């Protein structure tokens, strides 16, 4: 998976490559879909939700520019796979999941691998998690019509945010870097994610 889908498509960040080699994706996917865990696809995880395509996980992780000392926030824990990858690259990760059963799935999957630097919070991630802010990085793994203001407020100066921004059916992958009260955007192409549902996202 890593050679054919990630390195072959231009991701060479050694930390990202090592984390993706170490974390077994099949442990994050319920049967029968776990048989296809190393295919180049998103897959169902229950509750109408998906684990993202491995290549997109690699791209978003790379775009976040994770550092060992970072405190990071993820919105959309899902299976916990993206959180597990980030856990290898940063000091502390808080991940928020809206659907209670999916939050339990993420927590159990992370526990199974003995990952101790990730906290799974059940709730509306569009409001962020001010208790653990400020964050050096924020990654939104669901499609948002715009960047929720609470997340911009909780991002540290110099911090980066990665998110799929746009319509419900198709979005642009965007990075924003915070410099004082300015957010500097960069655009990275078209993606398709399930919707971010909440106070500062889609209504339902
Ligand atoms: N990062 C996940 C992984 O590694 O498996 C994949 C995320 S999945 C594409 C999107 C997730 O975002 C779903 O589990 C969905 O329930 C969750 N979600 C949607 N709106 C949310 C919100 N407002 N707060 C937190 N999670 C939300």
PDB file of C-alpha atoms and ligand atoms in Angstrom:
ATOM      1  CA  UNK A   1       0.000   0.000   0.000  1.00  0.00           C
ATOM      2  CA  UNK A   2       2.688   2.455   1.036  1.00  0.00           C
ATOM      3  CA  UNK A   3       4.953   1.808  -1.963  1.00  0.00           C
ATOM      4  CA  UNK A   4       2.275   1.667  -4.643  1.00  0.00           C
ATOM      5  CA  UNK A   5      -0.280   4.186  -3.460  1.00  0.00           C
ATOM      6  CA  UNK A   6       1.721   6.688  -1.453  1.00  0.00           C
ATOM      7  CA  UNK A   7       5.424   6.824  -2.382  1.00  0.00           C
ATOM      8  CA  UNK A   8       4.632   6.186  -6.069  1.00  0.00           C
ATOM      9  CA  UNK A   9       2.309   9.223  -5.977  1.00  0.00           C
ATOM     10  CA  UNK A  10       4.938  11.560  -4.613  1.00  0.00           C
ATOM     11  CA  UNK A  11       4.709  11.482  -0.804  1.00  0.00           C
ATOM     12  CA  UNK A  12       8.228  11.047   0.594  1.00  0.00           C
ATOM     13  CA  UNK A  13       7.957  12.575   4.093  1.00  0.00           C
ATOM     14  CA  UNK A  14       9.910   9.928   6.102  1.00  0.00           C
ATOM     15  CA  UNK A  15       7.772  10.363   9.230  1.00  0.00           C
ATOM     16  CA  UNK A  16       4.525   9.910   7.290  1.00  0.00           C
ATOM     17  CA  UNK A  17       5.897   6.876   5.405  1.00  0.00           C
ATOM     18  CA  UNK A  18       7.151   5.224   8.619  1.00  0.00           C
ATOM     19  CA  UNK A  19       3.856   5.829  10.457  1.00  0.00           C
ATOM     20  CA  UNK A  20       1.849   4.380   7.581  1.00  0.00           C
ATOM     21  CA  UNK A  21       4.110   1.329   7.434  1.00  0.00           C
ATOM     22  CA  UNK A  22       3.736   0.769  11.182  1.00  0.00           C
ATOM     23  CA  UNK A  23      -0.030   1.186  11.661  1.00  0.00           C
ATOM     24  CA  UNK A  24      -2.055  -1.821  10.407  1.00  0.00           C
ATOM     25  CA  UNK A  25      -5.050  -0.317   8.537  1.00  0.00           C
ATOM     26  CA  UNK A  26      -7.045  -3.582   8.638  1.00  0.00           C
ATOM     27  CA  UNK A  27      -7.448  -3.268  12.431  1.00  0.00           C
ATOM     28  CA  UNK A  28      -9.513  -0.093  11.886  1.00  0.00           C
ATOM     29  CA  UNK A  29     -12.031  -1.627   9.463  1.00  0.00           C
ATOM     30  CA  UNK A  30     -14.894  -3.939  10.472  1.00  0.00           C
ATOM     31  CA  UNK A  31     -15.508  -7.178   8.538  1.00  0.00           C
ATOM     32  CA  UNK A  32     -16.105  -7.924   5.712  1.00  0.00           C
ATOM     33  CA  UNK A  33     -14.458  -4.716   4.441  1.00  0.00           C
ATOM     34  CA  UNK A  34     -11.230  -5.411   6.365  1.00  0.00           C
ATOM     35  CA  UNK A  35     -10.318  -7.864   3.561  1.00  0.00           C
ATOM     36  CA  UNK A  36      -9.861  -4.814   1.311  1.00  0.00           C
ATOM     37  CA  UNK A  37      -7.995  -2.741   3.910  1.00  0.00           C
ATOM     38  CA  UNK A  38      -4.925  -2.182   1.708  1.00  0.00           C
ATOM     39  CA  UNK A  39      -6.856  -1.147  -1.419  1.00  0.00           C
ATOM     40  CA  UNK A  40      -6.727   2.418  -2.678  1.00  0.00           C
ATOM     41  CA  UNK A  41     -10.235   3.312  -1.399  1.00  0.00           C
ATOM     42  CA  UNK A  42     -12.254   4.747   1.444  1.00  0.00           C
ATOM     43  CA  UNK A  43     -14.248   1.934   3.156  1.00  0.00           C
ATOM     44  CA  UNK A  44     -17.366   1.770   5.370  1.00  0.00           C
ATOM     45  CA  UNK A  45     -16.807   1.693   9.149  1.00  0.00           C
ATOM     46  CA  UNK A  46     -20.483   1.713  10.290  1.00  0.00           C
ATOM     47  CA  UNK A  47     -22.895   4.539  11.140  1.00  0.00           C
ATOM     48  CA  UNK A  48     -22.870   5.566   7.442  1.00  0.00           C
ATOM     49  CA  UNK A  49     -19.263   6.782   7.880  1.00  0.00           C
ATOM     50  CA  UNK A  50     -15.979   5.903   6.167  1.00  0.00           C
ATOM     51  CA  UNK A  51     -12.266   5.474   6.775  1.00  0.00           C
ATOM     52  CA  UNK A  52     -10.514   7.774   4.283  1.00  0.00           C
ATOM     53  CA  UNK A  53      -8.472   6.556   1.297  1.00  0.00           C
ATOM     54  CA  UNK A  54      -4.867   5.835   2.434  1.00  0.00           C
ATOM     55  CA  UNK A  55      -3.396   8.295  -0.085  1.00  0.00           C
ATOM     56  CA  UNK A  56      -5.606  11.119   1.226  1.00  0.00           C
ATOM     57  CA  UNK A  57      -4.576  10.302   4.819  1.00  0.00           C
ATOM     58  CA  UNK A  58      -0.935  10.562   3.712  1.00  0.00           C
ATOM     59  CA  UNK A  59      -1.494  13.842   1.821  1.00  0.00           C
ATOM     60  CA  UNK A  60      -3.364  15.496   4.694  1.00  0.00           C
ATOM     61  CA  UNK A  61      -0.825  14.330   7.280  1.00  0.00           C
ATOM     62  CA  UNK A  62       2.032  15.653   5.141  1.00  0.00           C
ATOM     63  CA  UNK A  63       0.256  18.994   4.570  1.00  0.00           C
ATOM     64  CA  UNK A  64      -0.154  19.465   8.319  1.00  0.00           C
ATOM     65  CA  UNK A  65       3.691  19.598   8.676  1.00  0.00           C
ATOM     66  CA  UNK A  66       3.556  17.683  11.984  1.00  0.00           C
ATOM     67  CA  UNK A  67       6.380  18.200  14.497  1.00  0.00           C
ATOM     68  CA  UNK A  68       7.249  15.995  17.507  1.00  0.00           C
ATOM     69  CA  UNK A  69       6.407  18.775  19.973  1.00  0.00           C
ATOM     70  CA  UNK A  70       2.988  19.585  18.428  1.00  0.00           C
ATOM     71  CA  UNK A  71      -0.395  19.639  20.109  1.00  0.00           C
ATOM     72  CA  UNK A  72      -2.925  18.729  17.383  1.00  0.00           C
ATOM     73  CA  UNK A  73      -6.723  18.594  17.032  1.00  0.00           C
ATOM     74  CA  UNK A  74      -8.588  16.305  14.622  1.00  0.00           C
ATOM     75  CA  UNK A  75     -12.269  16.776  13.793  1.00  0.00           C
ATOM     76  CA  UNK A  76     -13.894  13.483  12.720  1.00  0.00           C
ATOM     77  CA  UNK A  77     -12.217  10.599  14.567  1.00  0.00           C
ATOM     78  CA  UNK A  78     -14.077   7.961  12.500  1.00  0.00           C
ATOM     79  CA  UNK A  79     -12.186   4.671  12.832  1.00  0.00           C
ATOM     80  CA  UNK A  80      -9.243   6.321  14.621  1.00  0.00           C
ATOM     81  CA  UNK A  81      -6.839   5.479  11.769  1.00  0.00           C
ATOM     82  CA  UNK A  82      -5.805   9.064  10.947  1.00  0.00           C
ATOM     83  CA  UNK A  83      -5.399   9.659  14.697  1.00  0.00           C
ATOM     84  CA  UNK A  84      -3.155   6.585  14.986  1.00  0.00           C
ATOM     85  CA  UNK A  85      -0.944   7.868  12.143  1.00  0.00           C
ATOM     86  CA  UNK A  86      -0.688  11.311  13.769  1.00  0.00           C
ATOM     87  CA  UNK A  87      -0.004   9.787  17.182  1.00  0.00           C
ATOM     88  CA  UNK A  88       3.375   8.634  15.823  1.00  0.00           C
ATOM     89  CA  UNK A  89       4.293  12.145  14.664  1.00  0.00           C
ATOM     90  CA  UNK A  90       3.103  14.582  17.345  1.00  0.00           C
ATOM     91  CA  UNK A  91       3.194  14.960  21.124  1.00  0.00           C
ATOM     92  CA  UNK A  92      -0.526  15.086  21.817  1.00  0.00           C
ATOM     93  CA  UNK A  93      -3.668  14.617  19.744  1.00  0.00           C
ATOM     94  CA  UNK A  94      -7.284  15.383  20.625  1.00  0.00           C
ATOM     95  CA  UNK A  95      -9.805  13.894  18.205  1.00  0.00           C
ATOM     96  CA  UNK A  96     -13.537  14.654  18.225  1.00  0.00           C
ATOM     97  CA  UNK A  97     -16.306  12.415  16.889  1.00  0.00           C
ATOM     98  CA  UNK A  98     -20.003  13.338  16.617  1.00  0.00           C
ATOM     99  CA  UNK A  99     -21.495   9.812  16.523  1.00  0.00           C
ATOM    100  CA  UNK A 100     -21.225   8.106  19.944  1.00  0.00           C
ATOM    101  CA  UNK A 101     -20.851   4.518  18.573  1.00  0.00           C
ATOM    102  CA  UNK A 102     -18.127   5.682  16.172  1.00  0.00           C
ATOM    103  CA  UNK A 103     -16.285   7.476  18.997  1.00  0.00           C
ATOM    104  CA  UNK A 104     -16.270   4.176  20.930  1.00  0.00           C
ATOM    105  CA  UNK A 105     -14.933   2.372  17.841  1.00  0.00           C
ATOM    106  CA  UNK A 106     -12.079   4.897  17.527  1.00  0.00           C
ATOM    107  CA  UNK A 107     -11.265   4.664  21.239  1.00  0.00           C
ATOM    108  CA  UNK A 108     -11.217   0.842  21.152  1.00  0.00           C
ATOM    109  CA  UNK A 109      -9.061   0.714  18.011  1.00  0.00           C
ATOM    110  CA  UNK A 110      -6.496   3.115  19.495  1.00  0.00           C
ATOM    111  CA  UNK A 111      -6.456   1.186  22.785  1.00  0.00           C
ATOM    112  CA  UNK A 112      -5.849  -2.091  20.945  1.00  0.00           C
ATOM    113  CA  UNK A 113      -2.618  -0.621  19.568  1.00  0.00           C
ATOM    114  CA  UNK A 114      -1.608   0.766  22.966  1.00  0.00           C
ATOM    115  CA  UNK A 115      -1.680   4.364  21.721  1.00  0.00           C
ATOM    116  CA  UNK A 116      -1.553   6.616  24.779  1.00  0.00           C
ATOM    117  CA  UNK A 117      -1.191  10.177  23.448  1.00  0.00           C
ATOM    118  CA  UNK A 118      -4.642  10.450  21.822  1.00  0.00           C
ATOM    119  CA  UNK A 119      -7.805  11.581  23.588  1.00  0.00           C
ATOM    120  CA  UNK A 120     -11.112  10.742  21.832  1.00  0.00           C
ATOM    121  CA  UNK A 121     -13.872  13.235  22.659  1.00  0.00           C
ATOM    122  CA  UNK A 122     -17.513  12.671  21.753  1.00  0.00           C
ATOM    123  CA  UNK A 123     -19.220  15.849  20.532  1.00  0.00           C
ATOM    124  CA  UNK A 124     -19.568  18.526  17.866  1.00  0.00           C
ATOM    125  CA  UNK A 125     -16.065  19.180  16.547  1.00  0.00           C
ATOM    126  CA  UNK A 126     -17.140  22.343  14.710  1.00  0.00           C
ATOM    127  CA  UNK A 127     -16.901  24.008  18.125  1.00  0.00           C
ATOM    128  CA  UNK A 128     -13.379  22.698  18.663  1.00  0.00           C
ATOM    129  CA  UNK A 129     -12.137  21.717  22.103  1.00  0.00           C
ATOM    130  CA  UNK A 130     -10.951  24.858  23.907  1.00  0.00           C
ATOM    131  CA  UNK A 131      -9.868  22.853  26.970  1.00  0.00           C
ATOM    132  CA  UNK A 132      -6.749  21.571  25.124  1.00  0.00           C
ATOM    133  CA  UNK A 133      -6.117  24.659  22.906  1.00  0.00           C
ATOM    134  CA  UNK A 134      -4.072  26.294  21.454  1.00  0.00           C
ATOM    135  CA  UNK A 135      -3.279  23.767  18.725  1.00  0.00           C
ATOM    136  CA  UNK A 136      -0.219  23.797  16.443  1.00  0.00           C
ATOM    137  CA  UNK A 137      -2.264  21.887  13.876  1.00  0.00           C
ATOM    138  CA  UNK A 138      -5.933  21.176  13.163  1.00  0.00           C
ATOM    139  CA  UNK A 139      -7.108  18.568  10.654  1.00  0.00           C
ATOM    140  CA  UNK A 140     -10.758  18.325   9.612  1.00  0.00           C
ATOM    141  CA  UNK A 141     -11.557  14.936   8.071  1.00  0.00           C
ATOM    142  CA  UNK A 142     -15.130  15.734   6.968  1.00  0.00           C
ATOM    143  CA  UNK A 143     -16.423  18.150   4.299  1.00  0.00           C
ATOM    144  CA  UNK A 144     -17.102  21.635   5.584  1.00  0.00           C
ATOM    145  CA  UNK A 145     -18.866  24.551   3.805  1.00  0.00           C
ATOM    146  CA  UNK A 146     -16.344  26.897   5.479  1.00  0.00           C
ATOM    147  CA  UNK A 147     -13.740  26.765   8.241  1.00  0.00           C
ATOM    148  CA  UNK A 148     -15.543  26.966  11.596  1.00  0.00           C
ATOM    149  CA  UNK A 149     -14.511  30.178  13.402  1.00  0.00           C
ATOM    150  CA  UNK A 150     -13.919  28.402  16.765  1.00  0.00           C
ATOM    151  CA  UNK A 151     -11.215  26.299  15.072  1.00  0.00           C
ATOM    152  CA  UNK A 152      -9.477  29.397  13.709  1.00  0.00           C
ATOM    153  CA  UNK A 153      -9.628  30.898  17.221  1.00  0.00           C
ATOM    154  CA  UNK A 154      -8.132  27.739  18.776  1.00  0.00           C
ATOM    155  CA  UNK A 155      -5.239  27.521  16.282  1.00  0.00           C
ATOM    156  CA  UNK A 156      -1.904  28.806  17.648  1.00  0.00           C
ATOM    157  CA  UNK A 157      -0.064  31.623  15.866  1.00  0.00           C
ATOM    158  CA  UNK A 158       2.047  29.947  13.150  1.00  0.00           C
ATOM    159  CA  UNK A 159      -0.255  26.906  13.249  1.00  0.00           C
ATOM    160  CA  UNK A 160      -1.666  25.072  10.217  1.00  0.00           C
ATOM    161  CA  UNK A 161      -5.149  23.814   9.458  1.00  0.00           C
ATOM    162  CA  UNK A 162      -5.991  21.217   6.760  1.00  0.00           C
ATOM    163  CA  UNK A 163      -9.575  20.696   5.573  1.00  0.00           C
ATOM    164  CA  UNK A 164     -11.824  19.719   2.649  1.00  0.00           C
ATOM    165  CA  UNK A 165     -13.824  22.905   1.994  1.00  0.00           C
ATOM    166  CA  UNK A 166     -16.719  23.294  -0.440  1.00  0.00           C
ATOM    167  CA  UNK A 167     -20.008  21.701  -1.410  1.00  0.00           C
ATOM    168  CA  UNK A 168     -21.546  18.554   0.099  1.00  0.00           C
ATOM    169  CA  UNK A 169     -20.585  16.356  -2.859  1.00  0.00           C
ATOM    170  CA  UNK A 170     -17.173  17.782  -3.820  1.00  0.00           C
ATOM    171  CA  UNK A 171     -14.592  19.902  -2.029  1.00  0.00           C
ATOM    172  CA  UNK A 172     -11.144  21.458  -2.433  1.00  0.00           C
ATOM    173  CA  UNK A 173      -8.414  20.365  -0.030  1.00  0.00           C
ATOM    174  CA  UNK A 174      -7.240  23.596   1.620  1.00  0.00           C
ATOM    175  CA  UNK A 175      -4.427  24.452   4.030  1.00  0.00           C
ATOM    176  CA  UNK A 176      -4.484  27.649   6.068  1.00  0.00           C
ATOM    177  CA  UNK A 177      -1.521  29.019   8.002  1.00  0.00           C
ATOM    178  CA  UNK A 178      -2.248  31.458  10.807  1.00  0.00           C
ATOM    179  CA  UNK A 179      -0.137  34.624  11.012  1.00  0.00           C
ATOM    180  CA  UNK A 180      -1.559  36.984  13.632  1.00  0.00           C
ATOM    181  CA  UNK A 181      -5.076  37.758  12.448  1.00  0.00           C
ATOM    182  CA  UNK A 182      -4.324  36.645   8.852  1.00  0.00           C
ATOM    183  CA  UNK A 183      -4.999  33.138   7.491  1.00  0.00           C
ATOM    184  CA  UNK A 184      -2.847  32.323   4.445  1.00  0.00           C
ATOM    185  CA  UNK A 185      -4.566  29.762   2.171  1.00  0.00           C
ATOM    186  CA  UNK A 186      -3.147  27.176  -0.255  1.00  0.00           C
ATOM    187  CA  UNK A 187      -5.192  24.879  -2.478  1.00  0.00           C
ATOM    188  CA  UNK A 188      -4.422  21.215  -3.180  1.00  0.00           C
ATOM    189  CA  UNK A 189      -7.082  19.836  -5.514  1.00  0.00           C
ATOM    190  CA  UNK A 190     -10.440  18.153  -5.492  1.00  0.00           C
ATOM    191  CA  UNK A 191     -11.526  15.645  -2.803  1.00  0.00           C
ATOM    192  CA  UNK A 192     -14.756  13.973  -1.644  1.00  0.00           C
ATOM    193  CA  UNK A 193     -15.563  13.586   2.043  1.00  0.00           C
ATOM    194  CA  UNK A 194     -18.676  12.809   4.103  1.00  0.00           C
ATOM    195  CA  UNK A 195     -20.230  16.006   5.541  1.00  0.00           C
ATOM    196  CA  UNK A 196     -19.155  17.790   8.716  1.00  0.00           C
ATOM    197  CA  UNK A 197     -22.427  18.121  10.607  1.00  0.00           C
ATOM    198  CA  UNK A 198     -22.703  20.600  13.450  1.00  0.00           C
ATOM    199  CA  UNK A 199     -23.243  24.161  14.632  1.00  0.00           C
ATOM    200  CA  UNK A 200     -20.571  25.593  12.278  1.00  0.00           C
ATOM    201  CA  UNK A 201     -20.859  22.909   9.564  1.00  0.00           C
ATOM    202  CA  UNK A 202     -23.787  21.423   7.622  1.00  0.00           C
ATOM    203  CA  UNK A 203     -27.158  21.259   9.399  1.00  0.00           C
ATOM    204  CA  UNK A 204     -27.584  17.502   8.894  1.00  0.00           C
TER     205      UNK A 204
HETATM  206  N1  LIG B   1     -10.448  10.388  10.295  1.00  0.00           N
HETATM  207  C1  LIG B   1     -11.299   9.243  10.098  1.00  0.00           C
HETATM  208  C2  LIG B   1     -10.522   7.953  10.057  1.00  0.00           C
HETATM  209  O1  LIG B   1      -9.299   7.973  10.138  1.00  0.00           O
HETATM  210  O2  LIG B   1     -11.176   6.895   9.975  1.00  0.00           O
HETATM  211  C3  LIG B   1     -12.205   9.379   8.913  1.00  0.00           C
HETATM  212  C4  LIG B   1     -13.223  10.412   9.118  1.00  0.00           C
HETATM  213  S1  LIG B   1     -14.769  10.168   8.295  1.00  0.00           S
HETATM  214  C5  LIG B   1     -14.353  10.485   6.634  1.00  0.00           C
HETATM  215  C6  LIG B   1     -15.601  11.635   8.880  1.00  0.00           C
HETATM  216  C7  LIG B   1     -16.035  11.542  10.333  1.00  0.00           C
HETATM  217  O3  LIG B   1     -16.417  12.843  10.761  1.00  0.00           O
HETATM  218  C8  LIG B   1     -17.248  10.640  10.566  1.00  0.00           C
HETATM  219  O4  LIG B   1     -16.952   9.658  11.519  1.00  0.00           O
HETATM  220  C9  LIG B   1     -18.319  11.613  11.068  1.00  0.00           C
HETATM  221  O5  LIG B   1     -19.208  11.042  12.002  1.00  0.00           O
HETATM  222  C10 LIG B   1     -17.461  12.697  11.689  1.00  0.00           C
HETATM  223  N2  LIG B   1     -18.118  13.999  11.872  1.00  0.00           N
HETATM  224  C11 LIG B   1     -19.001  14.633  11.071  1.00  0.00           C
HETATM  225  N3  LIG B   1     -19.362  15.807  11.612  1.00  0.00           N
HETATM  226  C12 LIG B   1     -18.679  15.924  12.790  1.00  0.00           C
HETATM  227  C13 LIG B   1     -18.609  16.918  13.806  1.00  0.00           C
HETATM  228  N4  LIG B   1     -19.314  18.064  13.773  1.00  0.00           N
HETATM  229  N5  LIG B   1     -17.793  16.693  14.864  1.00  0.00           N
HETATM  230  C14 LIG B   1     -17.063  15.552  14.965  1.00  0.00           C
HETATM  231  N6  LIG B   1     -17.104  14.575  14.030  1.00  0.00           N
HETATM  232  C15 LIG B   1     -17.884  14.766  12.957  1.00  0.00           C
END
